[in-house]
XYZ file of C-alpha atoms in Angstrom:
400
model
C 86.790 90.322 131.004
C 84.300 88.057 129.247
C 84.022 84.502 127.114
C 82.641 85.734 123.718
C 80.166 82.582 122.107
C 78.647 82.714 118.421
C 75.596 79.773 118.181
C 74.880 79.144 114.829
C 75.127 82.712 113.572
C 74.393 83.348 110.005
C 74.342 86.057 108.118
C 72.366 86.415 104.965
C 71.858 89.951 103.135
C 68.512 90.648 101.426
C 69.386 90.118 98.152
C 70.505 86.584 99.080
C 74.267 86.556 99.891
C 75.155 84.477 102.318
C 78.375 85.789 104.090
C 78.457 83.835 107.372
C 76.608 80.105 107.282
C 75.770 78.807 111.074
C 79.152 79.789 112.408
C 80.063 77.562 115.986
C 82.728 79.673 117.565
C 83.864 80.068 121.471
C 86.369 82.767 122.230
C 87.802 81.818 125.875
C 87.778 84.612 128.513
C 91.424 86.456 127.993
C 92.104 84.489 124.951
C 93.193 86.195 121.484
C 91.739 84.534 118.524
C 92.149 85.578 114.946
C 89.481 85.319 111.947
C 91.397 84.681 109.039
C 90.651 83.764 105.269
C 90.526 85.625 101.997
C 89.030 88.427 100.859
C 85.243 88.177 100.929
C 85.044 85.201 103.613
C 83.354 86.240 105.919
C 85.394 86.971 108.880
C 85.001 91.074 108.626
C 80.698 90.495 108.719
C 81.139 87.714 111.922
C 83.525 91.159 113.603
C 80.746 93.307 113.272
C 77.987 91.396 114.267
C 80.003 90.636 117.221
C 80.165 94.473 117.462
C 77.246 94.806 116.710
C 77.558 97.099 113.653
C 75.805 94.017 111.981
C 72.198 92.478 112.649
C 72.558 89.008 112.389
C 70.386 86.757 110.412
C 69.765 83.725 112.721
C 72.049 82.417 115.554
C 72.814 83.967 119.141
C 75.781 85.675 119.673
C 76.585 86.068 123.652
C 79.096 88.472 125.610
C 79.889 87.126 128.933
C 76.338 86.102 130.655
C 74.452 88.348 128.034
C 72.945 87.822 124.869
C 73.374 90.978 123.052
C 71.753 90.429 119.871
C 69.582 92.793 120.437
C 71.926 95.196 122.696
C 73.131 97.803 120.943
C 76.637 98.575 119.820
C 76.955 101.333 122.649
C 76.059 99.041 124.949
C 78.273 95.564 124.279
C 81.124 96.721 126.475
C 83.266 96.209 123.405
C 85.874 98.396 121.656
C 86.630 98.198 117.849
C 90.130 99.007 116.333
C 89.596 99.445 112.902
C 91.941 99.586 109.658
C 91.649 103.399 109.182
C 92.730 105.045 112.361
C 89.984 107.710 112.108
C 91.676 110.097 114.333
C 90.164 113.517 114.550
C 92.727 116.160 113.087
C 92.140 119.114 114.909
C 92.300 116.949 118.247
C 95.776 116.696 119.932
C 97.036 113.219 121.028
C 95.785 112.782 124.513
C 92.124 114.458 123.182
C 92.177 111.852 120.483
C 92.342 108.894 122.899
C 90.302 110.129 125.608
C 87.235 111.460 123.036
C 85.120 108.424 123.707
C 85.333 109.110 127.634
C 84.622 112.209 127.489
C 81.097 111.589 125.394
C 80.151 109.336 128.031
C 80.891 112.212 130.411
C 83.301 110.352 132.778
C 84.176 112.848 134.982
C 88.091 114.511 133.534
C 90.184 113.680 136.253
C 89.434 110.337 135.465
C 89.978 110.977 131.582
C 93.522 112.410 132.530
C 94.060 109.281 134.504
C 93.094 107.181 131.732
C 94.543 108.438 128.861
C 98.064 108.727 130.958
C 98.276 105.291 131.265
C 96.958 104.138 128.315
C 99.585 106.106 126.963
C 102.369 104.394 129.572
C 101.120 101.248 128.088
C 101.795 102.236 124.145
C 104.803 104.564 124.628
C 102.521 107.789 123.488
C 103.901 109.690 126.363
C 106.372 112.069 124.853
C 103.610 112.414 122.158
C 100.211 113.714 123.992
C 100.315 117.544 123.001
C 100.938 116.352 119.360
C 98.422 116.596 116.139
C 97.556 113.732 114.310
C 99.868 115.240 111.010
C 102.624 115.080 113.158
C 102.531 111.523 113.757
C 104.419 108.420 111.747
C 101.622 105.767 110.512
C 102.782 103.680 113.921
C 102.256 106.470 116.280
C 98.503 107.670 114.874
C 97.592 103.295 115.004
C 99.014 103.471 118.682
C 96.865 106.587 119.437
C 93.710 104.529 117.827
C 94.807 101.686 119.828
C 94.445 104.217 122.880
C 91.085 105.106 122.276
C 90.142 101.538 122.616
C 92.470 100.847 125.793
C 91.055 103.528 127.978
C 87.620 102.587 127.335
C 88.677 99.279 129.220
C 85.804 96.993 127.539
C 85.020 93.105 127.733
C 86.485 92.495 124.342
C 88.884 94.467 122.009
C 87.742 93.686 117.983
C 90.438 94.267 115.535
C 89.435 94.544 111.944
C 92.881 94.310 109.935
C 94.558 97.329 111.971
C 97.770 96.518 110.584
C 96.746 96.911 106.709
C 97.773 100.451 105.875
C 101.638 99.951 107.702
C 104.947 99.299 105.558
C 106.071 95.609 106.003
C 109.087 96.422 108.925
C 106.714 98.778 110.872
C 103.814 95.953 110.611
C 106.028 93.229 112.225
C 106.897 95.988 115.145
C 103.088 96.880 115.308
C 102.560 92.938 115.757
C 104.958 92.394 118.262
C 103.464 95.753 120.359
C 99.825 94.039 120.067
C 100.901 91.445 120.946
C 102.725 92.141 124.394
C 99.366 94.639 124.761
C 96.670 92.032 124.588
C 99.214 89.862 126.908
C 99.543 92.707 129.617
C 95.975 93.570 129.513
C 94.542 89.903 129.333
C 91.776 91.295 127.623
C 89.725 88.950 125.118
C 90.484 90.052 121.980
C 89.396 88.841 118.140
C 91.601 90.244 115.714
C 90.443 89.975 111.856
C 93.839 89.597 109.227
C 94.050 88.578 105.590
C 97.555 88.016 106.049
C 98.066 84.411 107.783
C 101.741 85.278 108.620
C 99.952 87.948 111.116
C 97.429 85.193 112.246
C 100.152 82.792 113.274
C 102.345 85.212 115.047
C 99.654 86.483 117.380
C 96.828 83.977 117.391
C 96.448 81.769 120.655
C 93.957 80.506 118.262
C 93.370 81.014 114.567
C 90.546 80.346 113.450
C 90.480 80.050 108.949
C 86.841 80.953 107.370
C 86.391 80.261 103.744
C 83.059 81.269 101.650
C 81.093 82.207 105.182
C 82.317 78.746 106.605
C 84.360 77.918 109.512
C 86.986 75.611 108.048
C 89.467 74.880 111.022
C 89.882 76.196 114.439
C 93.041 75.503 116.620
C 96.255 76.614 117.865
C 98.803 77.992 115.007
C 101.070 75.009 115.172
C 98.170 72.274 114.647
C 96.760 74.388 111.971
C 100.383 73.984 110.529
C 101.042 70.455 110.994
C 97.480 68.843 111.101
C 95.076 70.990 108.231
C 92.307 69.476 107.734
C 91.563 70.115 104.269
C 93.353 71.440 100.988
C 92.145 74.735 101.527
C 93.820 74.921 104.958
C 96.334 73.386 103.797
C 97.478 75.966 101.347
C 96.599 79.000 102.792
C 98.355 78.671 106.236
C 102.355 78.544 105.607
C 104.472 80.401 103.556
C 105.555 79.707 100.871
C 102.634 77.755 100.465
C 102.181 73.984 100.600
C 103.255 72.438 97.384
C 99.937 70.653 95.760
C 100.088 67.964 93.207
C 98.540 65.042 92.292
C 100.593 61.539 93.263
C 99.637 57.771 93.698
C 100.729 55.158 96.348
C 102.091 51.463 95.219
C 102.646 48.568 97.425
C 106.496 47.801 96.964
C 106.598 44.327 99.219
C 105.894 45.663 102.629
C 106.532 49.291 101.669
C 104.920 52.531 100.404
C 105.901 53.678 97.310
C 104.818 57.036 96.026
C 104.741 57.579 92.496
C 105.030 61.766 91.896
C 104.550 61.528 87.566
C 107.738 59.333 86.766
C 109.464 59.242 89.898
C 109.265 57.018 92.324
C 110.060 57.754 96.116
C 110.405 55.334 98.659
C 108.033 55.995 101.544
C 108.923 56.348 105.068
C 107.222 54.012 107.677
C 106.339 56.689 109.990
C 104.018 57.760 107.276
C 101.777 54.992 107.265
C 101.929 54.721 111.240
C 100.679 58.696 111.457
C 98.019 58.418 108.359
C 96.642 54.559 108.062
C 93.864 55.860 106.009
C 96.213 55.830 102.812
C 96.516 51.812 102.739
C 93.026 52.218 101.426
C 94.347 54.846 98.591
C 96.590 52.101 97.051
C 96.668 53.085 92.780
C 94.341 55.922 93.031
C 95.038 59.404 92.436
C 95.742 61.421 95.572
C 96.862 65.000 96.509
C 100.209 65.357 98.018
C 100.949 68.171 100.162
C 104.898 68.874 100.722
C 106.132 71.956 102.362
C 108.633 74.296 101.100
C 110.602 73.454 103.937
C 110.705 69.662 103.856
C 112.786 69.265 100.998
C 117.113 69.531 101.611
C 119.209 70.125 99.051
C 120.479 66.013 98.090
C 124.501 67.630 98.039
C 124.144 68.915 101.617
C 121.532 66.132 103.139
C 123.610 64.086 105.736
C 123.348 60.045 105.316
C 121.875 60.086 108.472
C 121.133 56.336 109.842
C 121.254 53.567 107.871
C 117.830 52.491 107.782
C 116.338 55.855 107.466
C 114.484 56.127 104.188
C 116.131 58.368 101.522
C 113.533 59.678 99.245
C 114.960 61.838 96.074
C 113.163 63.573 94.107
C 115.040 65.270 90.618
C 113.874 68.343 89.016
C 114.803 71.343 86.586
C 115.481 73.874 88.981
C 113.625 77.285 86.455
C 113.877 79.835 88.759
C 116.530 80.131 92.008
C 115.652 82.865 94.743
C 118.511 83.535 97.372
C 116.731 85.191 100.432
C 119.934 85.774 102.656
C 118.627 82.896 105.384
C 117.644 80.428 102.310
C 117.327 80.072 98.651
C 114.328 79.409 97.181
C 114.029 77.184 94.485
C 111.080 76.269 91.905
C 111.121 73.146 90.299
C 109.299 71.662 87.270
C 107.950 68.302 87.696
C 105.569 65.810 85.466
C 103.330 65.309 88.124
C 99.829 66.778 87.203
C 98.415 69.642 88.969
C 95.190 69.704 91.548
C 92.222 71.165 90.050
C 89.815 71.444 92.388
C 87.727 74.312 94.049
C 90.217 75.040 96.948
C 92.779 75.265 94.919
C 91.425 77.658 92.233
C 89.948 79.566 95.134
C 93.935 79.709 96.935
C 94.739 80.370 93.669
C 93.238 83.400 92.582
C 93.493 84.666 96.362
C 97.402 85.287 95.079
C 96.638 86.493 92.160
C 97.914 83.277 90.410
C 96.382 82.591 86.952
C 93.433 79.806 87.752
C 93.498 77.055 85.328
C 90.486 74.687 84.518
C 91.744 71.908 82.932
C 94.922 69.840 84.686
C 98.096 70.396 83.470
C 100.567 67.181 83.153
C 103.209 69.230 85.046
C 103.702 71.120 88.434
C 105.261 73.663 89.419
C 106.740 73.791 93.354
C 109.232 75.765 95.682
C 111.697 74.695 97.774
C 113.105 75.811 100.744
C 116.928 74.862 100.461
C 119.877 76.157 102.626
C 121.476 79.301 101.344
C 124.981 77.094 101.458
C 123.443 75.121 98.404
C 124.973 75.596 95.183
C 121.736 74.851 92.802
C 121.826 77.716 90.121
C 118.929 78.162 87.573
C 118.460 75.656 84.746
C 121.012 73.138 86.857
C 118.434 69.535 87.605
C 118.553 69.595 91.227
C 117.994 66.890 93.470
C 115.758 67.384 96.741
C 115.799 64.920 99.487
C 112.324 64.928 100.635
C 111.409 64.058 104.397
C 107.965 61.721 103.139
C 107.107 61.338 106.872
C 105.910 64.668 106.883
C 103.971 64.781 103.400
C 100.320 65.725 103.509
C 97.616 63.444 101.834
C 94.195 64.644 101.183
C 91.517 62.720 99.230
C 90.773 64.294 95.543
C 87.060 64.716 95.882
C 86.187 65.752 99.098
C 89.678 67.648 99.721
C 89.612 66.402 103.333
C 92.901 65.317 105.134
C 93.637 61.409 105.291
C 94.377 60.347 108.229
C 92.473 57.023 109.784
């Protein structure tokens, strides 16, 4: 197995794109790190330069204790799993996996070997005399899974495998790679567009944005500590709620003013992001999850000097999920216009606006036991010790 290290690797193409700017990235021996972002990012160009299906502009990129910038793709002891499975047709199961072997002449009892317990390993046993058209979308991405297996390599590199899979089959797939990459402890970076993917199987996820390496770090911190707006709202689903809010001095308190409302805000706050005191009566961005906000009717009192913060809203549109109901709320606090959010924007599809708008749309997350119906004014409790603050120039977190 092997420690995969990018130095200041860039990637510029001739007519002047720049796809991957200096990227600093260490990918610890057995560790399984996922490259995520939107479309156009980067991450698929740093995968293949790593493969080495990509020259790289400037920057070192080593596997192990080698440099291979200039080792060939053959060569990098490195096997690529890639979005189309690429299986050959006339080639039954077992002759699909063990192909690669067999160009490199390993000798066949050794092939047989292989392939049988690559196939142990993916559940392809039952499945080895088979043709490729008489395999479900699963089974032909476990065979091309195979192919990489037996070749045991350094690294596995998986660019968005998962892509052409129906939604139940791709949580399955997820949960197979998963337990793989465990089993095999081999390093592995795994390329997604879909961040739901990158927290489920990341030890690390690592979010690119524009050819820039935005944040690095285990799922959970990405979660509760992003360190900018674009973070921010592309890790978490539904998305963190963005709008623009101010913070008051009320006596010794916080107050946060979200358009006309006014919510109290809770001590822990200030002790966990000191950096706001020096925010007082200028526009901010607030960040509140879907999830942090309880339906007022069903919030319990809780203790006495815990700081109730209510926030009232049209409720336009109600969505009952089974496990919750999701509801979007109108507020008058004005939207954030800024780069990262017209870039998360249009990421979604969501019409990008240029000019703020005096009211916000946001979601959220209530029990399913709530009785909030469309065009009812519904009142959310919202926990303000978890809010997100982030300055509205620079987009960066506030913390200290």
């Amino acid at each position: 197995m092997a420690e995969v290290v990018l130095e200041n690797v860039t990637k510029r193409y001739p007519d002047g794109t720049l796809a991957v700017d200096s990227l600093d990235l260490t990918i610890a021996d057995r560790e399984f790190l996922v490259l995520v972002g939107p479309s156009g990012c980067g991450k698929t160009t740093a995968l293949r330069m790593v493969a080495g299906l990509e020259d790289i502009t400037d920057g070192k990129i080593r596997i192990g204790d080698r440099v291979v910038n200039d080792v060939p793709s053959r060569d990098r002891d490195v096997a690529m799993v890639f979005q189309s499975y690429a299986l050959y047709p006339h080639l039954t199961v077992a002759e699909n996996i063990g192909f690669g072997l067999k160009l490199r002449k390993v000798p066949k009892a050794e092939i047989r070997q292989r392939v049988a317990k690559a196939a142990g390993i993916l559940g392809l046993e039952d499945l080895l005399d088979k043709k490729p058209r008489n395999l479900s979308g699963g089974q032909r991405q476990r065979v091309a899974m195979g192919r990489a297996i037996v070749r045991e390599p350094q690294v596995f590199l998986m660019d968005e495998p998962l892509s052409n899979l129906d939604a139940k089959l791709r949580v399955q797939m997820r949960a197979e790679i998963a337990r793989i990459q465990r089993d095999l402890g081999v390093t592995t970076i795994y390329v997604t567009h879909d961040q739901v993917e990158a927290m489920t199987l990341g030890d690390r996820v690592a979010v690119m944005r524009k050819g820039v390496l935005q944040q690095v770090d285990a799922p959970q911190v990405l979660y509760d500590r992003p360190v900018n707006i674009f973070v921010a709202g592309f890790i978490g689903s539904p998305a963190m709620n963005l709008v623009q809010g101010t913070f008051e001095r009320d006596g010794d308190d916080l107050t946060l003013l979200l358009g006309s409302q006014r919510l109290p805000v809770d001590p822990a706050l200030r002790a966990m992001r000191p950096g706001i005191e020096r925010y007082l009566g200028r526009p901010v961005v607030i960040g509140i999850r879907p999830e942090d906000f309880e339906d007022a009717s069903l919030a319990g009192t809780g203790d006495t000097g815990a700081v109730r913060a209510t926030l009232k809203a049209p409720a336009d549109l109600v969505e009952a999920m089974g496990s919750d109901l999701m509801v979007h709320l109108t507020i008058d606090a004005p939207t954030v216009q800024t780069e990262d959010t017209k870039e998360l924007a249009a990421d979604v599809g969501a019409e990008v606006h240029d000019r703020t708008h005096p009211t916000s749309r946001i979601v959220a997350r209530f029990s399913p036991r709530s009785t909030v119906r469309e065009r009812d004014t519904a009142e959310a409790v919202v926990d303000t010790a978890r809010i997100h603050v982030f300055d509205l120039e620079t987009s960066a977190a506030i913390w200290d």
